[in-house]
PDB file of C-alpha atoms in Angstrom:
ATOM      1  CA  UNK A 583       0.000   0.000   0.000  1.00  0.00           C
ATOM      2  CA  UNK A 584       1.026   3.613  -0.546  1.00  0.00           C
ATOM      3  CA  UNK A 585       1.040   4.379   3.157  1.00  0.00           C
ATOM      4  CA  UNK A 586       3.079   1.411   4.256  1.00  0.00           C
ATOM      5  CA  UNK A 587       5.651   2.158   1.584  1.00  0.00           C
ATOM      6  CA  UNK A 588       6.113   5.714   2.797  1.00  0.00           C
ATOM      7  CA  UNK A 589       6.049   4.677   6.451  1.00  0.00           C
ATOM      8  CA  UNK A 590       8.973   2.329   5.831  1.00  0.00           C
ATOM      9  CA  UNK A 591      10.828   4.963   3.801  1.00  0.00           C
ATOM     10  CA  UNK A 592      10.331   7.473   6.616  1.00  0.00           C
ATOM     11  CA  UNK A 593      11.740   5.086   9.205  1.00  0.00           C
ATOM     12  CA  UNK A 594      14.777   4.139   7.119  1.00  0.00           C
ATOM     13  CA  UNK A 595      15.364   7.828   6.518  1.00  0.00           C
ATOM     14  CA  UNK A 596      16.098   8.231  10.259  1.00  0.00           C
ATOM     15  CA  UNK A 597      18.823   5.605  10.101  1.00  0.00           C
ATOM     16  CA  UNK A 598      19.521   2.316   8.360  1.00  0.00           C
ATOM     17  CA  UNK A 599      17.558  -0.618   9.735  1.00  0.00           C
ATOM     18  CA  UNK A 600      17.020  -4.335   9.359  1.00  0.00           C
ATOM     19  CA  UNK A 601      13.574  -5.677   8.461  1.00  0.00           C
ATOM     20  CA  UNK A 602      13.218  -6.802  12.062  1.00  0.00           C
ATOM     21  CA  UNK A 603      13.992  -3.313  13.386  1.00  0.00           C
ATOM     22  CA  UNK A 604      11.435  -1.808  10.995  1.00  0.00           C
ATOM     23  CA  UNK A 605       8.873  -4.302  12.273  1.00  0.00           C
ATOM     24  CA  UNK A 606       9.701  -3.308  15.876  1.00  0.00           C
ATOM     25  CA  UNK A 607       9.384   0.394  15.042  1.00  0.00           C
ATOM     26  CA  UNK A 608       5.933  -0.246  13.569  1.00  0.00           C
ATOM     27  CA  UNK A 609       4.970  -2.225  16.632  1.00  0.00           C
ATOM     28  CA  UNK A 610       6.265   0.361  19.123  1.00  0.00           C
ATOM     29  CA  UNK A 611       5.449   3.668  17.500  1.00  0.00           C
ATOM     30  CA  UNK A 612       3.243   3.545  14.394  1.00  0.00           C
ATOM     31  CA  UNK A 613       1.071   0.662  15.491  1.00  0.00           C
ATOM     32  CA  UNK A 614      -1.928   2.554  16.812  1.00  0.00           C
ATOM     33  CA  UNK A 615      -2.595   4.353  13.527  1.00  0.00           C
ATOM     34  CA  UNK A 616      -1.032   1.947  11.057  1.00  0.00           C
ATOM     35  CA  UNK A 617      -1.183  -1.828  11.432  1.00  0.00           C
ATOM     36  CA  UNK A 618       1.341  -3.748   9.379  1.00  0.00           C
ATOM     37  CA  UNK A 619       1.983  -7.476   9.180  1.00  0.00           C
ATOM     38  CA  UNK A 620       5.585  -8.685   9.120  1.00  0.00           C
ATOM     39  CA  UNK A 621       4.997 -10.304   5.718  1.00  0.00           C
ATOM     40  CA  UNK A 622       3.694  -6.989   4.288  1.00  0.00           C
ATOM     41  CA  UNK A 623       6.763  -5.164   5.564  1.00  0.00           C
ATOM     42  CA  UNK A 624       9.173  -7.619   3.941  1.00  0.00           C
ATOM     43  CA  UNK A 625       7.196  -7.586   0.679  1.00  0.00           C
ATOM     44  CA  UNK A 626       7.232  -3.781   0.670  1.00  0.00           C
ATOM     45  CA  UNK A 627      11.010  -3.726   1.310  1.00  0.00           C
ATOM     46  CA  UNK A 628      11.499  -5.806  -1.843  1.00  0.00           C
ATOM     47  CA  UNK A 629       9.350  -3.355  -3.825  1.00  0.00           C
ATOM     48  CA  UNK A 630      11.318  -0.390  -2.472  1.00  0.00           C
ATOM     49  CA  UNK A 631      14.547  -2.107  -3.430  1.00  0.00           C
ATOM     50  CA  UNK A 632      13.281  -2.750  -6.982  1.00  0.00           C
ATOM     51  CA  UNK A 633      12.363   0.935  -7.271  1.00  0.00           C
ATOM     52  CA  UNK A 634      15.871   1.787  -6.052  1.00  0.00           C
ATOM     53  CA  UNK A 635      14.449   3.807  -3.148  1.00  0.00           C
ATOM     54  CA  UNK A 636      16.324   1.681  -0.606  1.00  0.00           C
ATOM     55  CA  UNK A 637      19.617  -0.171  -0.825  1.00  0.00           C
ATOM     56  CA  UNK A 638      20.284  -3.471   0.902  1.00  0.00           C
ATOM     57  CA  UNK A 639      23.614  -4.386   2.497  1.00  0.00           C
ATOM     58  CA  UNK A 640      24.120  -8.030   3.414  1.00  0.00           C
ATOM     59  CA  UNK A 641      26.075  -8.558   6.633  1.00  0.00           C
ATOM     60  CA  UNK A 642      27.276 -12.142   7.183  1.00  0.00           C
ATOM     61  CA  UNK A 643      26.835 -13.390  10.758  1.00  0.00           C
ATOM     62  CA  UNK A 644      28.493 -16.325  12.529  1.00  0.00           C
ATOM     63  CA  UNK A 645      26.184 -19.227  13.155  1.00  0.00           C
ATOM     64  CA  UNK A 646      23.121 -17.165  12.162  1.00  0.00           C
ATOM     65  CA  UNK A 647      21.493 -16.223   8.859  1.00  0.00           C
ATOM     66  CA  UNK A 648      22.967 -13.178   7.094  1.00  0.00           C
ATOM     67  CA  UNK A 649      21.568  -9.839   8.225  1.00  0.00           C
ATOM     68  CA  UNK A 650      20.038  -7.491   5.630  1.00  0.00           C
ATOM     69  CA  UNK A 651      20.442  -3.818   6.460  1.00  0.00           C
ATOM     70  CA  UNK A 652      18.384  -1.296   4.501  1.00  0.00           C
ATOM     71  CA  UNK A 653      19.339   2.321   3.914  1.00  0.00           C
ATOM     72  CA  UNK A 654      17.545   5.063   1.982  1.00  0.00           C
ATOM     73  CA  UNK A 655      18.893   6.126  -1.426  1.00  0.00           C
ATOM     74  CA  UNK A 656      18.919   9.621  -2.906  1.00  0.00           C
ATOM     75  CA  UNK A 657      15.861   8.685  -5.016  1.00  0.00           C
ATOM     76  CA  UNK A 658      14.139   7.279  -1.933  1.00  0.00           C
ATOM     77  CA  UNK A 659      14.631  10.534  -0.109  1.00  0.00           C
ATOM     78  CA  UNK A 660      13.234  12.481  -3.087  1.00  0.00           C
ATOM     79  CA  UNK A 661      10.149  10.246  -3.037  1.00  0.00           C
ATOM     80  CA  UNK A 662       9.689  10.746   0.728  1.00  0.00           C
ATOM     81  CA  UNK A 663       9.849  14.538   0.360  1.00  0.00           C
ATOM     82  CA  UNK A 664       7.514  14.430  -2.686  1.00  0.00           C
ATOM     83  CA  UNK A 665       4.965  12.424  -0.685  1.00  0.00           C
ATOM     84  CA  UNK A 666       5.223  14.720   2.360  1.00  0.00           C
ATOM     85  CA  UNK A 667       4.529  17.785   0.246  1.00  0.00           C
ATOM     86  CA  UNK A 668       1.819  16.396  -2.070  1.00  0.00           C
ATOM     87  CA  UNK A 669      -0.952  18.315  -0.276  1.00  0.00           C
ATOM     88  CA  UNK A 670      -3.474  15.452  -0.036  1.00  0.00           C
ATOM     89  CA  UNK A 671      -4.651  15.217   3.581  1.00  0.00           C
ATOM     90  CA  UNK A 672      -6.317  11.854   2.819  1.00  0.00           C
ATOM     91  CA  UNK A 673      -9.344  12.759   4.918  1.00  0.00           C
ATOM     92  CA  UNK A 674     -11.820  10.692   2.945  1.00  0.00           C
ATOM     93  CA  UNK A 675     -11.077   7.337   4.441  1.00  0.00           C
ATOM     94  CA  UNK A 676     -12.499   3.899   3.930  1.00  0.00           C
ATOM     95  CA  UNK A 677     -13.937   2.994   7.294  1.00  0.00           C
ATOM     96  CA  UNK A 678     -15.134  -0.624   7.492  1.00  0.00           C
ATOM     97  CA  UNK A 679     -16.968  -0.012  10.776  1.00  0.00           C
ATOM     98  CA  UNK A 680     -19.037   2.856   9.347  1.00  0.00           C
ATOM     99  CA  UNK A 681     -20.000   0.681   6.389  1.00  0.00           C
ATOM    100  CA  UNK A 682     -21.311  -1.882   8.905  1.00  0.00           C
ATOM    101  CA  UNK A 683     -23.151   0.759  10.934  1.00  0.00           C
ATOM    102  CA  UNK A 684     -24.945   1.903   7.795  1.00  0.00           C
ATOM    103  CA  UNK A 685     -26.455  -1.572   7.341  1.00  0.00           C
ATOM    104  CA  UNK A 686     -26.977  -2.438  11.018  1.00  0.00           C
ATOM    105  CA  UNK A 687     -30.749  -2.167  10.599  1.00  0.00           C
ATOM    106  CA  UNK A 688     -30.586  -5.786   9.415  1.00  0.00           C
ATOM    107  CA  UNK A 689     -29.563  -6.927  12.921  1.00  0.00           C
ATOM    108  CA  UNK A 690     -31.443  -6.904  16.201  1.00  0.00           C
ATOM    109  CA  UNK A 691     -31.212  -3.838  18.419  1.00  0.00           C
ATOM    110  CA  UNK A 692     -29.631  -5.990  21.158  1.00  0.00           C
ATOM    111  CA  UNK A 693     -26.921  -7.149  18.744  1.00  0.00           C
ATOM    112  CA  UNK A 694     -26.202  -3.576  17.702  1.00  0.00           C
ATOM    113  CA  UNK A 695     -26.049  -2.351  21.304  1.00  0.00           C
ATOM    114  CA  UNK A 696     -23.441  -5.045  21.918  1.00  0.00           C
ATOM    115  CA  UNK A 697     -21.422  -3.778  18.912  1.00  0.00           C
ATOM    116  CA  UNK A 698     -21.378  -0.183  20.182  1.00  0.00           C
ATOM    117  CA  UNK A 699     -20.509  -1.259  23.732  1.00  0.00           C
ATOM    118  CA  UNK A 700     -17.619  -3.307  22.335  1.00  0.00           C
ATOM    119  CA  UNK A 701     -16.428  -0.351  20.278  1.00  0.00           C
ATOM    120  CA  UNK A 702     -16.448   1.814  23.398  1.00  0.00           C
ATOM    121  CA  UNK A 703     -14.501  -0.744  25.421  1.00  0.00           C
ATOM    122  CA  UNK A 704     -12.032  -1.209  22.583  1.00  0.00           C
ATOM    123  CA  UNK A 705     -11.409   2.564  22.377  1.00  0.00           C
ATOM    124  CA  UNK A 706     -10.953   2.690  26.133  1.00  0.00           C
ATOM    125  CA  UNK A 707      -8.217   0.044  25.904  1.00  0.00           C
ATOM    126  CA  UNK A 708      -6.511   1.777  22.987  1.00  0.00           C
ATOM    127  CA  UNK A 709      -6.566   5.066  24.874  1.00  0.00           C
ATOM    128  CA  UNK A 710      -4.963   3.473  27.920  1.00  0.00           C
ATOM    129  CA  UNK A 711      -2.367   1.984  25.566  1.00  0.00           C
ATOM    130  CA  UNK A 712      -1.556   5.491  24.351  1.00  0.00           C
ATOM    131  CA  UNK A 713      -0.674   6.599  27.886  1.00  0.00           C
ATOM    132  CA  UNK A 714       2.747   4.956  27.657  1.00  0.00           C
ATOM    133  CA  UNK A 715       3.509   6.261  24.171  1.00  0.00           C
ATOM    134  CA  UNK A 716       4.903   9.697  25.195  1.00  0.00           C
ATOM    135  CA  UNK A 717       7.522   7.888  27.299  1.00  0.00           C
ATOM    136  CA  UNK A 718       8.361   5.591  24.388  1.00  0.00           C
ATOM    137  CA  UNK A 719       8.654   8.604  22.108  1.00  0.00           C
ATOM    138  CA  UNK A 720      11.088  10.315  24.469  1.00  0.00           C
ATOM    139  CA  UNK A 721      13.194   7.168  24.731  1.00  0.00           C
ATOM    140  CA  UNK A 722      13.108   6.560  20.968  1.00  0.00           C
ATOM    141  CA  UNK A 723      13.795  10.221  20.225  1.00  0.00           C
ATOM    142  CA  UNK A 724      16.827  10.367  22.485  1.00  0.00           C
ATOM    143  CA  UNK A 725      18.138   7.081  21.076  1.00  0.00           C
ATOM    144  CA  UNK A 726      17.837   8.398  17.526  1.00  0.00           C
ATOM    145  CA  UNK A 727      18.895  11.908  18.509  1.00  0.00           C
ATOM    146  CA  UNK A 728      16.055  13.367  16.461  1.00  0.00           C
ATOM    147  CA  UNK A 729      15.623  16.673  18.229  1.00  0.00           C
ATOM    148  CA  UNK A 730      12.477  18.460  17.135  1.00  0.00           C
ATOM    149  CA  UNK A 731      11.225  15.541  15.032  1.00  0.00           C
ATOM    150  CA  UNK A 732       9.796  13.884  18.126  1.00  0.00           C
ATOM    151  CA  UNK A 733       7.406  16.844  18.522  1.00  0.00           C
ATOM    152  CA  UNK A 734       5.618  15.614  15.408  1.00  0.00           C
ATOM    153  CA  UNK A 735       5.416  12.116  16.871  1.00  0.00           C
ATOM    154  CA  UNK A 736       3.745  13.636  19.943  1.00  0.00           C
ATOM    155  CA  UNK A 737       1.245  15.470  17.711  1.00  0.00           C
ATOM    156  CA  UNK A 738       0.367  12.159  16.090  1.00  0.00           C
ATOM    157  CA  UNK A 739      -0.282  10.521  19.451  1.00  0.00           C
ATOM    158  CA  UNK A 740      -2.459  13.451  20.538  1.00  0.00           C
ATOM    159  CA  UNK A 741      -4.561  12.993  17.375  1.00  0.00           C
ATOM    160  CA  UNK A 742      -4.957   9.325  18.284  1.00  0.00           C
ATOM    161  CA  UNK A 743      -6.072  10.221  21.793  1.00  0.00           C
ATOM    162  CA  UNK A 744      -8.656  12.774  20.608  1.00  0.00           C
ATOM    163  CA  UNK A 745      -9.899  10.398  17.937  1.00  0.00           C
ATOM    164  CA  UNK A 746     -10.502   7.655  20.535  1.00  0.00           C
ATOM    165  CA  UNK A 747     -12.279  10.142  22.811  1.00  0.00           C
ATOM    166  CA  UNK A 748     -14.561  11.234  19.950  1.00  0.00           C
ATOM    167  CA  UNK A 749     -15.325   7.603  19.020  1.00  0.00           C
ATOM    168  CA  UNK A 750     -16.206   6.766  22.638  1.00  0.00           C
ATOM    169  CA  UNK A 751     -18.578   9.739  22.854  1.00  0.00           C
ATOM    170  CA  UNK A 752     -20.145   8.832  19.514  1.00  0.00           C
ATOM    171  CA  UNK A 753     -20.587   5.179  20.540  1.00  0.00           C
ATOM    172  CA  UNK A 754     -22.191   6.347  23.806  1.00  0.00           C
ATOM    173  CA  UNK A 755     -24.631   8.562  21.878  1.00  0.00           C
ATOM    174  CA  UNK A 756     -25.503   5.666  19.554  1.00  0.00           C
ATOM    175  CA  UNK A 757     -26.153   3.471  22.610  1.00  0.00           C
ATOM    176  CA  UNK A 758     -28.381   6.188  24.107  1.00  0.00           C
ATOM    177  CA  UNK A 759     -30.333   6.462  20.836  1.00  0.00           C
ATOM    178  CA  UNK A 760     -30.863   2.715  20.704  1.00  0.00           C
ATOM    179  CA  UNK A 761     -31.777   2.437  24.387  1.00  0.00           C
ATOM    180  CA  UNK A 762     -34.126   5.412  24.177  1.00  0.00           C
ATOM    181  CA  UNK A 763     -35.931   3.942  21.169  1.00  0.00           C
ATOM    182  CA  UNK A 764     -35.366   7.174  19.298  1.00  0.00           C
ATOM    183  CA  UNK A 765     -36.304   7.077  15.684  1.00  0.00           C
ATOM    184  CA  UNK A 766     -32.871   7.048  14.099  1.00  0.00           C
TER     185      UNK A 766
END
């Protein structure tokens, strides 16, 4: 996907990384707004290499498989900057849950109440998960010596937090509508 490709490019732009390190970075920092499977990451790395946006260095290791280290190329950096400045905020998103909500009239009210309660609980968990992220960002930022860049990571987390809060309020209102037998 477009996003995954640029996410990987952005990470490698900070410093060269192995596929495993990229996977860890996704898990520790990008995970709450961008889920990526290990297999997708490795497939995308191959694509980036074919496009000559990343270069792979093979490091032989004793008694272990060789280690592949990826670094960004000049062309890769051009692509990253092009993507950052392309002006498309990507606000029109495909939201599978909203598609379901639209057709929920086909299910029982009790079933739908359960769905909204689950959504609320899920958001609650995700929000609690975000509590530790600022600490992770500080640690990651100091390890990478990224200076002001970590400010933008904090902005991203804050968006996540507000988004979860909005979803919880919306789910609660949907529950109230269903419990109050309002005509929807």
